[in-house]
mmCIF file of C-alpha atoms and ligand atoms in Angstrom:
data_model
loop_
_atom_site.group_PDB
_atom_site.id
_atom_site.type_symbol
_atom_site.label_atom_id
_atom_site.label_comp_id
_atom_site.label_asym_id
_atom_site.label_seq_id
_atom_site.Cartn_x
_atom_site.Cartn_y
_atom_site.Cartn_z
ATOM 1 C CA MET B 29 69.328 -49.213 -37.796
ATOM 2 C CA ALA B 30 71.270 -45.937 -38.928
ATOM 3 C CA ALA B 31 69.565 -42.907 -38.619
ATOM 4 C CA LEU B 32 67.820 -41.392 -42.019
ATOM 5 C CA LYS B 33 69.713 -38.350 -43.536
ATOM 6 C CA LEU B 34 67.572 -35.215 -43.974
ATOM 7 C CA VAL B 35 69.170 -32.462 -45.843
ATOM 8 C CA GLY B 36 67.938 -28.866 -46.406
ATOM 9 C CA ILE B 37 69.193 -26.514 -49.389
ATOM 10 C CA ALA B 38 67.782 -22.790 -48.966
ATOM 11 C CA GLY B 39 68.292 -20.844 -52.297
ATOM 12 C CA SER B 40 69.166 -17.773 -50.466
ATOM 13 C CA PHE B 41 72.284 -15.770 -50.295
ATOM 14 C CA ASN B 42 71.160 -13.516 -47.285
ATOM 15 C CA ARG B 43 72.147 -14.175 -43.881
ATOM 16 C CA PRO B 44 70.164 -13.762 -42.045
ATOM 17 C CA SER B 45 67.287 -15.458 -44.015
ATOM 18 C CA LYS B 46 63.883 -16.075 -43.829
ATOM 19 C CA THR B 47 64.235 -18.896 -46.475
ATOM 20 C CA LEU B 48 67.174 -20.811 -44.297
ATOM 21 C CA ALA B 49 65.055 -19.880 -41.171
ATOM 22 C CA LEU B 50 61.778 -21.836 -42.636
ATOM 23 C CA VAL B 51 64.139 -24.823 -43.866
ATOM 24 C CA SER B 52 65.829 -25.026 -40.742
ATOM 25 C CA HIS B 53 62.623 -25.028 -38.487
ATOM 26 C CA ILE B 54 61.120 -27.426 -40.459
ATOM 27 C CA ALA B 55 64.001 -29.797 -40.289
ATOM 28 C CA GLY B 56 64.264 -29.479 -36.634
ATOM 29 C CA ILE B 57 60.800 -30.642 -36.405
ATOM 30 C CA ALA B 58 61.110 -33.357 -38.699
ATOM 31 C CA SER B 59 64.222 -34.546 -37.139
ATOM 32 C CA ASP B 60 62.735 -34.595 -33.515
ATOM 33 C CA LYS B 61 59.621 -36.374 -34.757
ATOM 34 C CA ARG B 62 61.483 -39.225 -37.023
ATOM 35 C CA GLY B 63 65.000 -39.202 -35.611
ATOM 36 C CA PHE B 64 66.627 -38.209 -38.885
ATOM 37 C CA THR B 65 70.016 -36.811 -38.882
ATOM 38 C CA SER B 66 69.859 -32.979 -40.050
ATOM 39 C CA LYS B 67 72.095 -30.658 -41.921
ATOM 40 C CA VAL B 68 70.797 -27.588 -44.154
ATOM 41 C CA TYR B 69 72.635 -25.461 -46.690
ATOM 42 C CA ASP B 70 72.310 -22.153 -48.058
ATOM 43 C CA MET B 71 73.637 -20.400 -51.238
ATOM 44 C CA LEU B 72 76.758 -19.200 -49.336
ATOM 45 C CA ASP B 73 77.836 -22.456 -48.601
ATOM 46 C CA VAL B 74 77.692 -23.745 -52.084
ATOM 47 C CA GLY B 75 80.154 -20.561 -52.536
ATOM 48 C CA PRO B 76 81.448 -18.727 -55.509
ATOM 49 C CA SER B 77 82.435 -21.385 -58.112
ATOM 50 C CA LEU B 78 78.698 -22.154 -58.985
ATOM 51 C CA GLY B 79 78.598 -18.616 -61.007
ATOM 52 C CA ASP B 80 81.262 -19.708 -63.215
ATOM 53 C CA ALA B 81 80.530 -23.394 -63.694
ATOM 54 C CA THR B 82 79.112 -24.567 -66.804
ATOM 55 C CA TRP B 83 79.303 -28.518 -65.812
ATOM 56 C CA ARG B 84 79.199 -29.912 -62.518
ATOM 57 C CA LYS B 85 82.813 -30.813 -63.117
ATOM 58 C CA ASP B 86 83.546 -27.212 -63.041
ATOM 59 C CA LEU B 87 82.295 -26.805 -59.392
ATOM 60 C CA ASP B 88 85.083 -26.293 -56.382
ATOM 61 C CA GLY B 89 85.158 -29.157 -53.829
ATOM 62 C CA GLN B 90 82.944 -26.804 -51.500
ATOM 63 C CA ALA B 91 79.945 -26.587 -53.921
ATOM 64 C CA GLU B 92 80.390 -30.456 -54.940
ATOM 65 C CA ALA B 93 80.154 -31.692 -51.221
ATOM 66 C CA VAL B 94 76.409 -29.414 -51.015
ATOM 67 C CA ILE B 95 75.404 -31.116 -54.180
ATOM 68 C CA SER B 96 76.706 -34.649 -52.748
ATOM 69 C CA GLU B 97 74.766 -33.963 -49.513
ATOM 70 C CA ILE B 98 71.305 -33.015 -51.540
ATOM 71 C CA VAL B 99 71.638 -36.056 -53.775
ATOM 72 C CA SER B 100 72.417 -38.442 -50.909
ATOM 73 C CA ALA B 101 69.477 -37.365 -48.860
ATOM 74 C CA ASP B 102 66.564 -39.856 -47.624
ATOM 75 C CA LEU B 103 64.325 -36.804 -47.404
ATOM 76 C CA LEU B 104 65.142 -33.218 -48.989
ATOM 77 C CA ILE B 105 63.774 -30.127 -47.946
ATOM 78 C CA VAL B 106 64.001 -27.257 -50.497
ATOM 79 C CA GLY B 107 63.442 -23.475 -49.797
ATOM 80 C CA SER B 108 63.647 -20.810 -52.304
ATOM 81 C CA PRO B 109 63.132 -17.188 -52.019
ATOM 82 C CA THR B 110 60.684 -15.590 -54.835
ATOM 83 C CA TYR B 111 62.403 -13.354 -57.067
ATOM 84 C CA LYS B 112 60.143 -11.810 -59.675
ATOM 85 C CA GLY B 113 57.501 -14.687 -59.363
ATOM 86 C CA SER B 114 59.997 -17.709 -59.142
ATOM 87 C CA TYR B 115 63.187 -18.870 -57.857
ATOM 88 C CA PRO B 116 66.412 -17.121 -58.383
ATOM 89 C CA GLY B 117 68.486 -17.721 -61.045
ATOM 90 C CA LEU B 118 71.454 -19.166 -59.237
ATOM 91 C CA PHE B 119 69.470 -21.387 -57.032
ATOM 92 C CA LYS B 120 68.121 -22.778 -60.650
ATOM 93 C CA HIS B 121 71.527 -23.196 -61.760
ATOM 94 C CA LEU B 122 72.187 -25.438 -58.735
ATOM 95 C CA ILE B 123 69.586 -27.629 -59.490
ATOM 96 C CA ASP B 124 70.509 -27.770 -62.982
ATOM 97 C CA LEU B 125 74.050 -29.161 -62.369
ATOM 98 C CA ILE B 126 72.193 -32.122 -60.633
ATOM 99 C CA ASP B 127 71.994 -35.363 -62.641
ATOM 100 C CA PRO B 128 68.340 -36.310 -63.492
ATOM 101 C CA ARG B 129 68.798 -39.699 -62.020
ATOM 102 C CA GLU B 130 70.193 -38.391 -58.902
ATOM 103 C CA LEU B 131 66.593 -37.096 -57.774
ATOM 104 C CA ARG B 132 64.433 -39.579 -59.016
ATOM 105 C CA ALA B 133 61.856 -40.978 -56.410
ATOM 106 C CA LYS B 134 63.222 -38.844 -53.706
ATOM 107 C CA PRO B 135 60.840 -37.529 -51.208
ATOM 108 C CA ILE B 136 61.259 -33.709 -51.199
ATOM 109 C CA ILE B 137 58.977 -31.090 -49.132
ATOM 110 C CA ILE B 138 58.788 -27.861 -51.211
ATOM 111 C CA THR B 139 59.211 -24.605 -49.451
ATOM 112 C CA ALA B 140 59.239 -20.717 -50.661
ATOM 113 C CA THR B 141 59.396 -17.350 -49.031
ATOM 114 C CA GLY B 142 58.300 -13.957 -50.371
ATOM 115 C CA GLY B 143 57.505 -10.626 -49.535
ATOM 116 C CA GLY B 144 53.832 -10.865 -49.504
ATOM 117 C CA ASP B 145 51.008 -13.178 -50.531
ATOM 118 C CA ARG B 146 50.912 -12.345 -54.545
ATOM 119 C CA HIS B 147 53.334 -15.159 -55.349
ATOM 120 C CA ALA B 148 52.209 -17.779 -53.085
ATOM 121 C CA LEU B 149 51.330 -20.250 -55.642
ATOM 122 C CA MET B 150 55.282 -20.129 -56.782
ATOM 123 C CA VAL B 151 55.527 -23.284 -55.012
ATOM 124 C CA GLU B 152 53.121 -25.065 -56.955
ATOM 125 C CA HIS B 153 53.590 -23.523 -60.299
ATOM 126 C CA GLN B 154 57.515 -23.313 -60.266
ATOM 127 C CA LEU B 155 59.031 -25.454 -57.697
ATOM 128 C CA ARG B 156 56.621 -28.508 -57.946
ATOM 129 C CA PRO B 157 57.073 -28.765 -61.585
ATOM 130 C CA LEU B 158 61.170 -28.530 -61.352
ATOM 131 C CA PHE B 159 61.253 -31.637 -59.283
ATOM 132 C CA GLY B 160 58.714 -33.180 -61.298
ATOM 133 C CA PHE B 161 61.292 -32.885 -64.362
ATOM 134 C CA PHE B 162 63.438 -35.134 -61.731
ATOM 135 C CA MET B 163 60.689 -37.706 -61.114
ATOM 136 C CA SER B 164 60.936 -36.862 -57.437
ATOM 137 C CA HIS B 165 58.009 -37.406 -54.928
ATOM 138 C CA THR B 166 57.168 -33.663 -53.715
ATOM 139 C CA LEU B 167 55.081 -34.088 -50.488
ATOM 140 C CA PRO B 168 51.737 -33.014 -51.571
ATOM 141 C CA THR B 169 51.419 -30.162 -48.771
ATOM 142 C CA ALA B 170 53.831 -27.068 -50.237
ATOM 143 C CA ILE B 171 54.842 -24.532 -47.894
ATOM 144 C CA TYR B 172 54.745 -20.680 -48.783
ATOM 145 C CA ALA B 173 55.509 -18.007 -46.274
ATOM 146 C CA SER B 174 55.631 -14.399 -46.486
ATOM 147 C CA ASP B 175 56.851 -11.645 -44.295
ATOM 148 C CA ARG B 176 54.008 -11.559 -42.092
ATOM 149 C CA ASP B 177 54.663 -15.035 -40.896
ATOM 150 C CA PHE B 178 58.384 -14.417 -39.352
ATOM 151 C CA ALA B 179 59.221 -12.418 -36.445
ATOM 152 C CA ASP B 180 63.113 -11.523 -36.398
ATOM 153 C CA TYR B 181 63.951 -14.073 -38.939
ATOM 154 C CA ALA B 182 61.863 -17.119 -37.004
ATOM 155 C CA VAL B 183 58.659 -18.733 -37.675
ATOM 156 C CA SER B 184 55.888 -16.753 -35.861
ATOM 157 C CA SER B 185 52.562 -17.783 -37.275
ATOM 158 C CA GLU B 186 50.187 -19.818 -36.196
ATOM 159 C CA GLN B 187 48.641 -20.473 -39.347
ATOM 160 C CA LEU B 188 52.299 -21.142 -41.115
ATOM 161 C CA SER B 189 52.809 -23.674 -37.937
ATOM 162 C CA LYS B 190 49.828 -25.651 -38.706
ATOM 163 C CA ARG B 191 50.520 -26.275 -42.451
ATOM 164 C CA ILE B 192 54.012 -27.232 -41.343
ATOM 165 C CA ASP B 193 52.661 -29.560 -39.134
ATOM 166 C CA GLU B 194 50.889 -31.002 -42.456
ATOM 167 C CA VAL B 195 53.798 -31.785 -44.395
ATOM 168 C CA ILE B 196 55.434 -33.269 -41.521
ATOM 169 C CA SER B 197 52.280 -35.765 -41.142
ATOM 170 C CA GLU B 198 53.133 -36.603 -44.809
ATOM 171 C CA ILE B 199 56.578 -37.797 -44.143
ATOM 172 C CA ASP B 200 55.742 -41.016 -42.810
ATOM 173 C CA ALA B 201 54.133 -42.426 -45.917
ATOM 174 C CA PHE B 202 57.728 -42.635 -47.238
ATOM 175 C CA PHE B 203 59.269 -44.142 -44.396
ATOM 176 C CA PRO B 204 56.884 -46.619 -42.863
ATOM 177 C CA GLY B 205 59.847 -48.681 -41.238
ATOM 178 C CA SER B 206 61.538 -45.843 -39.479
ATOM 179 C CA ARG B 207 60.613 -45.144 -35.857
ATOM 180 C CA PRO B 208 59.678 -41.882 -34.299
ATOM 181 C CA ALA B 209 62.556 -40.391 -32.246
ATOM 182 C CA LEU B 210 61.304 -40.996 -29.381
ATOM 183 C CA TYR B 211 61.944 -44.736 -29.247
ATOM 184 C CA ALA B 212 65.217 -44.390 -31.435
ATOM 185 C CA ALA B 213 67.455 -44.966 -28.662
ATOM 186 C CA GLU B 214 66.011 -48.391 -27.785
HETATM 187 C C1 FMN T 26 65.394 -9.496 -56.861
HETATM 188 C C2 FMN T 26 64.201 -9.732 -55.717
HETATM 189 C C3 FMN T 26 63.124 -10.175 -56.425
HETATM 190 C C4 FMN T 26 61.843 -10.214 -55.439
HETATM 191 N N1 FMN T 26 60.856 -10.972 -55.955
HETATM 192 C C5 FMN T 26 59.661 -10.925 -55.319
HETATM 193 C C6 FMN T 26 58.486 -11.520 -55.746
HETATM 194 O O1 FMN T 26 58.363 -11.579 -57.124
HETATM 195 N N2 FMN T 26 57.477 -11.680 -55.065
HETATM 196 C C7 FMN T 26 57.509 -11.789 -53.581
HETATM 197 O O2 FMN T 26 56.540 -11.883 -53.088
HETATM 198 N N3 FMN T 26 58.656 -11.239 -53.099
HETATM 199 C C8 FMN T 26 59.821 -10.783 -53.691
HETATM 200 N N4 FMN T 26 60.780 -10.526 -53.353
HETATM 201 C C9 FMN T 26 61.166 -10.643 -51.863
HETATM 202 C C10 FMN T 26 61.614 -11.923 -51.388
HETATM 203 O O3 FMN T 26 61.169 -13.217 -51.920
HETATM 204 C C11 FMN T 26 61.746 -11.954 -49.689
HETATM 205 O O4 FMN T 26 61.813 -10.876 -49.121
HETATM 206 C C12 FMN T 26 62.307 -13.677 -49.478
HETATM 207 O O5 FMN T 26 61.678 -13.694 -48.406
HETATM 208 C C13 FMN T 26 63.646 -13.198 -49.029
HETATM 209 O O6 FMN T 26 64.201 -14.337 -48.630
HETATM 210 P P1 FMN T 26 65.807 -14.459 -47.893
HETATM 211 O O7 FMN T 26 65.409 -13.730 -46.681
HETATM 212 O O8 FMN T 26 65.674 -15.877 -47.628
HETATM 213 O O9 FMN T 26 66.519 -13.884 -48.780
HETATM 214 C C14 FMN T 26 62.323 -10.159 -54.234
HETATM 215 C C15 FMN T 26 63.384 -9.898 -53.411
HETATM 216 C C16 FMN T 26 64.435 -9.481 -54.335
HETATM 217 C C17 FMN T 26 65.918 -9.295 -53.608
#
């Protein structure tokens, strides 16, 4: 059986980026546990054509390739930095260029980072409704991480790791036929 495909998209232009680190961290754990193939992108991977694109057909090949990866994922991990209590405008623009049918029923782990805890509900009040519009299956546990949860752009907090374990355990409900990576080589 072909490995299931996990794709992560981090809505940050920064490198290094806490959002990219968080999405990559969760993708790594999910892949190890469930044997997904895994690829993570950020907004620099999407490239400069996004800002000028009114329609999807206006994107260059670089940006179109990232959207193709997003919509063809079996499991998606979305991560967004918090800007003014919500997601950055250009990240929303990327999502705006996706046809509503393309994310329907897709399992999505929603995650966000922010400077502090004040906007921790951004995941519930902004990201979950956004993917509700697409009729995606956002997993029940949403992950929010603040500056405090990272050391040198790596996940360092035990509390955050526990929450990540919770969402990882929720993945199984969507792939009942898939086997843990441990047995994938048999
Ligand atoms: C324009 C801008 C607006 C921001 N607004 C917020 C905010 O409203 N709440 C918050 O907690 N952090 C805010 N931050 C901090 C970022 O969300 C935080 O540093 C984030 O982890 C950056 O992610 P990155 O390292 O992936 O780029 C803001 C940062 C910028 C640059």
